[in-house]
């Protein structure tokens, strides 16, 4: 597996998004994948919930989410909305500049029914585990390494 950190960005009231509930959802996801022939290990390390980007109520855009959606559109051509993906991008932007943080990030945009993934920046997936790289290749239809 990858030595990585998984961060959930809360967009609902705190009682509806907490560590206990996320662990429950993780176990359910593991069981679902197992029923379809995919076995994944439980996440190593803590489950991190970012509570800083929720906003005053569900669905209310935050200033950071509005800025993040503009940055994503302008710099990467990503079209994000402000309830989920914009808040997740705002959290990524906030964390990316923090001292001691890694310089490589994966932003997995699950919003909408877009048929083709948007591959931006460094397109080299050769260092990913084979299973993850094969998922990206299948969706992208590209080779394991296509810099540019």
Coordinates of N, CA, C and O in Angstrom, one line a residue:
X1 N 0.8 -1.2 0.0 CA 0.0 0.0 0.0 C 0.8 1.3 0.0 O 2.1 1.2 0.0
X2 N 0.2 2.3 0.0 CA 0.8 3.6 0.0 C 1.0 4.1 1.4 O 0.2 3.9 2.3
X3 N 2.2 4.7 1.7 CA 2.4 5.4 2.9 C 1.7 6.8 2.8 O 2.3 7.7 2.2
X4 N 0.5 6.9 3.2 CA -0.3 8.1 3.0 C -1.2 8.4 4.1 O -1.4 7.7 5.0
X5 N -1.7 9.6 4.1 CA -2.6 10.1 5.1 C -4.0 10.4 4.4 O -4.0 11.0 3.3
X6 N -5.0 9.9 5.0 CA -6.4 10.1 4.4 C -7.1 11.1 5.3 O -7.2 10.9 6.5
X7 N -7.5 12.2 4.7 CA -8.2 13.3 5.4 C -9.6 13.4 4.9 O -9.8 13.7 3.8
X8 N -10.6 13.3 5.8 CA -12.0 13.5 5.5 C -12.3 15.0 5.9 O -11.9 15.4 7.0
X9 N -12.9 15.7 5.0 CA -13.3 17.1 5.2 C -14.8 17.1 5.5 O -15.6 16.7 4.7
X10 N -15.1 17.6 6.7 CA -16.4 17.6 7.2 C -17.2 18.7 6.5 O -16.8 19.8 6.4
X11 N -18.4 18.3 6.0 CA -19.3 19.3 5.3 C -20.7 19.3 6.0 O -21.5 20.1 5.6
X12 N -20.9 18.5 7.0 CA -22.2 18.5 7.7 C -21.9 18.8 9.2 O -20.8 18.9 9.6
X13 N -23.0 18.8 10.0 CA -22.9 19.1 11.4 C -21.9 18.0 12.0 O -21.9 16.9 11.6
X14 N -21.2 18.4 13.0 CA -20.2 17.6 13.7 C -20.7 16.2 14.1 O -20.1 15.2 13.9
X15 N -22.0 16.1 14.7 CA -22.4 14.8 15.1 C -22.6 13.8 14.0 O -22.6 12.6 14.2
X16 N -22.7 14.3 12.8 CA -22.9 13.4 11.6 C -21.6 13.0 10.9 O -21.6 12.3 10.0
X17 N -20.5 13.6 11.4 CA -19.2 13.3 10.8 C -18.1 13.3 11.9 O -17.7 14.3 12.3
X18 N -17.8 12.1 12.4 CA -16.8 11.9 13.4 C -16.0 10.7 13.2 O -16.3 9.9 12.3
X19 N -15.0 10.5 14.0 CA -14.1 9.3 13.8 C -14.8 8.0 13.9 O -14.6 7.1 13.1
X20 N -15.8 7.9 14.9 CA -16.5 6.6 15.0 C -17.3 6.3 13.8 O -17.2 5.2 13.2
X21 N -18.0 7.2 13.3 CA -18.8 7.0 12.1 C -18.0 6.7 10.8 O -18.3 5.9 10.0
X22 N -16.8 7.4 10.7 CA -15.9 7.2 9.6 C -15.4 5.8 9.6 O -15.2 5.1 8.6
X23 N -15.0 5.3 10.8 CA -14.5 3.9 10.9 C -15.6 2.9 10.5 O -15.4 1.9 9.9
X24 N -16.9 3.2 10.9 CA -18.0 2.3 10.5 C -18.1 2.3 9.0 O -18.3 1.3 8.4
X25 N -18.1 3.5 8.4 CA -18.2 3.6 7.0 C -17.1 2.9 6.3 O -17.2 2.3 5.2
X26 N -15.9 3.0 6.8 CA -14.7 2.3 6.3 C -14.9 0.8 6.3 O -14.6 0.1 5.3
X27 N -15.4 0.2 7.4 CA -15.6 -1.2 7.5 C -16.7 -1.6 6.5 O -16.6 -2.7 5.8
X28 N -17.7 -0.8 6.3 CA -18.8 -1.1 5.3 C -18.2 -1.1 3.9 O -18.6 -1.9 3.1
X29 N -17.4 -0.1 3.6 CA -16.8 0.0 2.3 C -15.9 -1.3 2.1 O -15.9 -1.8 1.0
X30 N -15.1 -1.7 3.1 CA -14.3 -2.9 2.9 C -15.1 -4.1 2.6 O -14.8 -4.9 1.7
X31 N -16.2 -4.3 3.3 CA -17.1 -5.4 3.0 C -17.7 -5.3 1.6 O -17.8 -6.3 0.9
X32 N -18.1 -4.2 1.2 CA -18.7 -4.0 -0.2 C -17.6 -4.4 -1.2 O -17.9 -5.1 -2.2
X33 N -16.4 -3.9 -1.1 CA -15.4 -4.2 -2.0 C -15.1 -5.7 -2.0 O -14.8 -6.3 -3.0
X34 N -15.1 -6.3 -0.8 CA -14.8 -7.7 -0.7 C -15.8 -8.5 -1.4 O -15.5 -9.5 -2.1
X35 N -17.1 -8.1 -1.4 CA -18.2 -8.8 -2.1 C -17.9 -8.8 -3.6 O -18.4 -9.6 -4.4
X36 N -17.2 -7.8 -4.1 CA -16.9 -7.6 -5.5 C -15.4 -8.1 -5.8 O -14.9 -7.7 -6.9
X37 N -14.8 -8.8 -4.9 CA -13.5 -9.4 -5.2 C -12.3 -8.5 -4.9 O -11.2 -8.9 -5.2
X38 N -12.5 -7.4 -4.3 CA -11.4 -6.5 -3.9 C -11.2 -6.5 -2.4 O -12.1 -6.1 -1.7
X39 N -10.0 -7.0 -2.0 CA -9.7 -6.9 -0.6 C -8.8 -5.8 -0.3 O -7.7 -5.6 -1.0
X40 N -9.1 -4.9 0.6 CA -8.2 -3.8 1.0 C -8.0 -3.9 2.5 O -8.9 -4.3 3.2
X41 N -6.8 -3.5 2.9 CA -6.5 -3.5 4.3 C -7.2 -2.3 5.0 O -7.5 -1.3 4.3
X42 N -7.4 -2.4 6.3 CA -7.9 -1.3 7.0 C -6.8 -0.2 6.9 O -5.6 -0.4 6.9
X43 N -7.3 1.1 6.9 CA -6.3 2.2 6.9 C -5.3 2.1 8.0 O -5.7 1.8 9.2
X44 N -4.1 2.4 7.7 CA -3.1 2.5 8.8 C -3.1 3.9 9.3 O -3.3 4.8 8.5
X45 N -2.8 4.1 10.5 CA -2.7 5.4 11.1 C -4.1 6.0 11.4 O -5.1 5.3 11.2
X46 N -4.1 7.2 11.9 CA -5.4 7.7 12.4 C -6.3 8.2 11.2 O -5.8 8.5 10.2
X47 N -7.6 8.1 11.5 CA -8.5 8.8 10.6 C -8.6 10.2 11.0 O -8.9 10.6 12.1
X48 N -8.2 11.1 10.0 CA -8.2 12.5 10.3 C -9.4 13.2 9.7 O -9.8 13.0 8.6
X49 N -10.1 13.9 10.6 CA -11.3 14.7 10.1 C -11.0 16.1 10.2 O -10.6 16.6 11.3
X50 N -11.0 16.8 9.1 CA -10.8 18.3 9.1 C -12.1 19.0 9.3 O -13.0 18.9 8.5
X51 N -12.2 19.6 10.5 CA -13.5 20.3 10.8 C -13.4 21.8 10.5 O -14.4 22.5 10.7
X52 N -12.4 22.3 9.9 CA -12.2 23.7 9.6 C -12.9 24.2 8.4 O -12.9 25.5 8.2
X53 N -13.5 23.4 7.6 CA -14.1 23.9 6.3 C -15.6 23.6 6.2 O -16.1 23.7 5.0
X54 N -16.2 23.3 7.2 CA -17.6 22.9 7.1 C -18.6 24.1 6.8 O -19.5 23.9 6.1
X55 N -18.3 25.2 7.3 CA -19.2 26.3 7.2 C -20.3 26.4 8.2 O -20.4 25.5 9.0
X56 N -21.1 27.4 8.1 CA -22.2 27.5 9.2 C -23.3 26.5 9.1 O -23.9 26.3 10.1
X57 N -23.5 25.9 8.0 CA -24.6 24.9 7.8 C -24.3 24.1 6.6 O -23.6 24.6 5.7
X58 N -25.0 23.0 6.5 CA -24.8 22.1 5.3 C -25.2 22.9 4.0 O -26.2 23.6 4.0
X59 N -24.3 22.8 3.0 CA -24.6 23.4 1.7 C -24.2 24.9 1.6 O -24.1 25.4 0.5
X60 N -23.9 25.5 2.7 CA -23.4 26.9 2.7 C -22.0 27.0 2.2 O -21.1 26.4 2.9
X61 N -21.7 27.7 1.1 CA -20.3 27.8 0.7 C -19.5 28.7 1.7 O -20.0 29.6 2.3
X62 N -18.3 28.3 1.8 CA -17.4 29.1 2.6 C -16.5 30.0 1.7 O -16.4 29.7 0.5
X63 N -16.0 31.0 2.2 CA -15.1 31.9 1.4 C -13.9 31.0 0.9 O -13.5 31.2 -0.3
X64 N -13.3 30.2 1.7 CA -12.2 29.3 1.3 C -12.6 28.4 0.2 O -11.9 28.2 -0.8
X65 N -13.8 27.8 0.2 CA -14.3 27.0 -0.9 C -14.5 27.7 -2.2 O -14.2 27.2 -3.3
X66 N -15.0 29.0 -2.1 CA -15.2 29.8 -3.3 C -13.9 30.1 -3.9 O -13.7 30.0 -5.1
X67 N -12.9 30.4 -3.1 CA -11.5 30.7 -3.6 C -10.9 29.5 -4.2 O -10.3 29.5 -5.3
X68 N -11.1 28.3 -3.5 CA -10.5 27.1 -4.0 C -11.1 26.6 -5.3 O -10.4 26.1 -6.2
X69 N -12.4 26.8 -5.5 CA -13.0 26.5 -6.8 C -12.5 27.3 -7.9 O -12.3 26.8 -9.0
X70 N -12.2 28.6 -7.6 CA -11.6 29.5 -8.7 C -10.2 29.1 -9.0 O -9.8 29.1 -10.2
X71 N -9.4 28.8 -8.0 CA -8.0 28.3 -8.2 C -8.0 27.0 -9.0 O -7.3 26.9 -10.0
X72 N -8.9 26.1 -8.6 CA -8.9 24.8 -9.3 C -9.3 25.0 -10.8 O -8.7 24.3 -11.7
X73 N -10.3 25.8 -11.0 CA -10.7 26.1 -12.4 C -9.6 26.8 -13.2 O -9.3 26.4 -14.4
X74 N -9.0 27.8 -12.6 CA -8.1 28.6 -13.3 C -6.7 27.9 -13.6 O -6.1 28.1 -14.6
X75 N -6.2 27.2 -12.6 CA -4.9 26.6 -12.7 C -4.9 25.1 -13.2 O -4.0 24.7 -13.8
X76 N -6.0 24.4 -13.0 CA -6.0 23.0 -13.4 C -7.2 22.6 -14.3 O -7.3 21.5 -14.7
X77 N -8.1 23.5 -14.5 CA -9.3 23.2 -15.4 C -10.3 22.3 -14.7 O -11.1 21.7 -15.3
X78 N -10.2 22.2 -13.4 CA -11.1 21.4 -12.6 C -12.4 22.2 -12.2 O -12.3 23.3 -11.8
X79 N -13.5 21.6 -12.5 CA -14.8 22.3 -12.2 C -15.4 21.7 -10.9 O -15.9 20.6 -11.0
X80 N -15.2 22.4 -9.8 CA -15.7 21.9 -8.5 C -16.9 22.7 -8.1 O -17.1 23.8 -8.5
X81 N -17.7 22.0 -7.2 CA -18.8 22.7 -6.6 C -18.4 23.1 -5.2 O -17.4 22.7 -4.7
X82 N -19.2 23.9 -4.5 CA -18.7 24.5 -3.2 C -19.2 23.7 -2.0 O -18.8 24.0 -0.9
X83 N -20.0 22.7 -2.1 CA -20.5 21.9 -1.0 C -19.5 20.8 -0.5 O -19.2 20.7 0.6
X84 N -19.0 20.1 -1.5 CA -18.1 19.0 -1.2 C -16.7 19.2 -1.7 O -15.8 19.4 -1.0
X85 N -16.6 19.2 -3.1 CA -15.3 19.2 -3.7 C -14.5 20.5 -3.5 O -13.3 20.5 -3.3
X86 N -15.3 21.6 -3.4 CA -14.6 22.9 -3.2 C -14.1 23.0 -1.8 O -13.0 23.5 -1.5
X87 N -14.8 22.5 -0.8 CA -14.3 22.5 0.6 C -13.2 21.5 0.8 O -12.2 21.8 1.5
X88 N -13.2 20.4 0.1 CA -12.1 19.4 0.1 C -10.8 20.1 -0.5 O -9.7 20.0 0.0
X89 N -11.0 20.8 -1.6 CA -9.9 21.5 -2.2 C -9.4 22.6 -1.3 O -8.1 22.8 -1.2
X90 N -10.3 23.3 -0.6 CA -9.8 24.4 0.3 C -9.0 23.8 1.4 O -8.0 24.3 1.8
X91 N -9.4 22.6 1.9 CA -8.6 21.9 2.9 C -7.2 21.5 2.4 O -6.2 21.7 3.1
X92 N -7.2 21.0 1.2 CA -5.9 20.6 0.6 C -5.0 21.8 0.4 O -3.8 21.8 0.8
X93 N -5.5 22.9 0.0 CA -4.7 24.1 -0.2 C -4.2 24.6 1.2 O -3.0 24.9 1.3
X94 N -5.1 24.6 2.2 CA -4.6 25.0 3.5 C -3.5 24.1 4.0 O -2.6 24.6 4.6
X95 N -3.7 22.8 3.8 CA -2.7 21.9 4.4 C -1.4 21.8 3.5 O -0.3 21.5 4.0
X96 N -1.5 22.2 2.3 CA -0.3 22.0 1.4 C 0.8 23.0 1.7 O 2.0 22.7 1.5
X97 N 0.4 24.1 2.3 CA 1.4 25.1 2.7 C 1.9 25.0 4.1 O 2.8 25.7 4.5
X98 N 1.4 24.0 4.9 CA 1.8 23.9 6.2 C 3.2 23.3 6.3 O 3.6 22.5 5.6
X99 N 4.0 23.8 7.3 CA 5.4 23.3 7.4 C 5.4 21.8 7.7 O 4.5 21.3 8.4
X100 N 6.3 21.1 7.1 CA 6.5 19.7 7.3 C 5.5 18.8 6.6 O 5.5 17.6 6.7
X101 N 4.7 19.4 5.7 CA 3.7 18.6 5.0 C 4.3 18.1 3.7 O 5.2 18.7 3.2
X102 N 3.8 16.9 3.2 CA 4.4 16.4 2.0 C 4.1 17.3 0.8 O 3.1 18.1 0.8
X103 N 4.8 17.2 -0.2 CA 4.6 18.0 -1.4 C 3.8 17.3 -2.5 O 3.5 17.9 -3.5
X104 N 3.5 16.1 -2.3 CA 2.7 15.3 -3.3 C 1.3 15.0 -2.8 O 1.2 14.5 -1.7
X105 N 0.3 15.3 -3.5 CA -1.1 15.2 -3.1 C -1.9 14.5 -4.1 O -1.6 14.6 -5.3
X106 N -2.9 13.7 -3.7 CA -3.9 13.2 -4.6 C -5.2 13.7 -4.2 O -5.7 13.5 -3.1
X107 N -5.8 14.5 -5.1 CA -7.2 15.0 -4.9 C -8.1 14.1 -5.7 O -8.1 14.2 -6.9
X108 N -8.9 13.3 -5.0 CA -9.8 12.4 -5.7 C -11.2 13.0 -5.8 O -11.9 13.0 -4.8
X109 N -11.5 13.6 -6.9 CA -12.8 14.3 -7.1 C -13.9 13.3 -7.4 O -13.9 12.7 -8.5
X110 N -14.8 13.0 -6.5 CA -15.9 12.1 -6.7 C -17.2 12.7 -7.1 O -18.2 12.1 -7.1
X111 N -17.2 14.0 -7.3 CA -18.4 14.8 -7.6 C -18.8 14.5 -9.1 O -18.0 14.6 -10.0
X112 N -20.1 14.4 -9.2 CA -20.7 14.3 -10.6 C -20.5 13.0 -11.3 O -19.8 12.1 -10.8
X113 N -21.0 12.9 -12.5 CA -20.9 11.7 -13.3 C -19.9 11.9 -14.4 O -20.2 11.3 -15.5
X114 N -18.9 12.6 -14.3 CA -18.0 12.8 -15.3 C -17.4 11.5 -15.8 O -16.8 10.8 -15.0
X115 N -17.5 11.2 -17.1 CA -17.0 10.0 -17.6 C -15.5 9.8 -17.7 O -15.0 8.7 -17.5
X116 N -14.8 10.9 -17.9 CA -13.3 10.8 -18.0 C -12.7 11.6 -16.8 O -13.1 12.7 -16.6
X117 N -11.7 11.0 -16.2 CA -11.0 11.7 -15.2 C -10.2 12.8 -15.7 O -9.8 12.8 -16.9
X118 N -9.9 13.8 -14.9 CA -9.1 15.0 -15.3 C -7.7 14.8 -14.7 O -7.5 14.9 -13.5
X119 N -6.8 14.4 -15.5 CA -5.4 14.2 -15.1 C -4.7 15.5 -15.3 O -4.6 16.0 -16.4
X120 N -4.1 16.0 -14.2 CA -3.4 17.3 -14.3 C -2.0 17.2 -13.7 O -1.7 16.3 -13.0
X121 N -1.2 18.2 -14.0 CA 0.1 18.3 -13.4 C 1.0 17.1 -13.8 O 1.0 16.7 -14.9
X122 N 1.7 16.5 -12.8 CA 2.5 15.4 -13.1 C 1.7 14.1 -13.3 O 1.0 13.6 -12.4
X123 N 1.7 13.6 -14.5 CA 0.9 12.5 -14.9 C 1.6 11.1 -14.7 O 1.1 10.1 -15.1
X124 N 2.8 11.1 -14.1 CA 3.5 9.9 -13.9 C 2.9 9.1 -12.7 O 3.0 9.5 -11.6
X125 N 2.3 8.0 -13.1 CA 1.7 7.1 -12.0 C 2.6 5.8 -11.8 O 2.2 4.9 -11.1
X126 N 3.8 5.8 -12.3 CA 4.6 4.6 -12.3 C 5.0 4.3 -10.8 O 5.3 3.1 -10.6
X127 N 5.0 5.2 -9.9 CA 5.4 4.9 -8.5 C 4.3 4.4 -7.7 O 4.5 4.1 -6.5
X128 N 3.0 4.4 -8.2 CA 1.9 4.0 -7.5 C 1.9 2.4 -7.4 O 2.4 1.8 -8.3
X129 N 1.2 1.9 -6.4 CA 1.1 0.4 -6.4 C 0.3 0.0 -7.6 O -0.6 0.7 -8.1
X130 N 0.6 -1.2 -8.1 CA 0.0 -1.7 -9.4 C -1.5 -1.6 -9.4 O -2.1 -1.3 -10.4
X131 N -2.2 -2.0 -8.2 CA -3.6 -2.0 -8.2 C -4.2 -0.6 -8.4 O -5.1 -0.4 -9.2
X132 N -3.6 0.4 -7.7 CA -4.1 1.8 -7.9 C -3.8 2.3 -9.3 O -4.7 2.9 -9.9
X133 N -2.6 2.0 -9.7 CA -2.2 2.5 -11.1 C -3.2 1.9 -12.1 O -3.6 2.6 -13.1
X134 N -3.6 0.6 -12.0 CA -4.5 0.0 -12.9 C -5.8 0.6 -12.9 O -6.5 0.7 -14.0
X135 N -6.3 1.1 -11.8 CA -7.6 1.8 -11.7 C -7.5 3.1 -12.5 O -8.4 3.4 -13.2
X136 N -6.4 3.8 -12.3 CA -6.3 5.1 -13.0 C -6.1 4.8 -14.5 O -6.7 5.5 -15.3
X137 N -5.3 3.8 -14.8 CA -5.1 3.5 -16.3 C -6.5 3.2 -16.9 O -6.7 3.6 -18.1
X138 N -7.3 2.4 -16.3 CA -8.5 2.0 -16.8 C -9.5 3.2 -17.1 O -10.1 3.2 -18.1
X139 N -9.5 4.1 -16.1 CA -10.3 5.3 -16.3 C -9.7 6.3 -17.3 O -10.4 6.9 -18.0
X140 N -8.4 6.4 -17.2 CA -7.7 7.4 -18.0 C -7.5 6.9 -19.5 O -7.5 7.6 -20.4
X141 N -7.2 5.6 -19.6 CA -6.9 5.0 -20.9 C -5.5 5.4 -21.3 O -5.2 5.2 -22.5
X142 N -4.6 5.8 -20.4 CA -3.3 6.2 -20.8 C -2.2 5.2 -20.3 O -2.5 4.3 -19.5
X143 N -1.0 5.4 -20.7 CA 0.1 4.6 -20.2 C 0.5 4.9 -18.8 O 0.0 5.9 -18.2
X144 N 1.3 4.0 -18.2 CA 1.7 4.2 -16.8 C 2.5 5.4 -16.6 O 2.5 6.0 -15.5
X145 N 3.1 6.0 -17.6 CA 3.9 7.2 -17.4 C 3.7 8.1 -18.6 O 4.0 7.6 -19.7
X146 N 3.2 9.2 -18.4 CA 3.0 10.2 -19.5 C 3.3 11.6 -19.0 O 2.3 12.3 -18.6
X147 N 4.5 11.9 -18.8 CA 4.8 13.2 -18.3 C 4.3 14.3 -19.1 O 4.3 14.2 -20.3
X148 N 3.9 15.4 -18.4 CA 3.5 16.6 -19.2 C 2.2 17.2 -18.7 O 1.5 16.8 -17.8

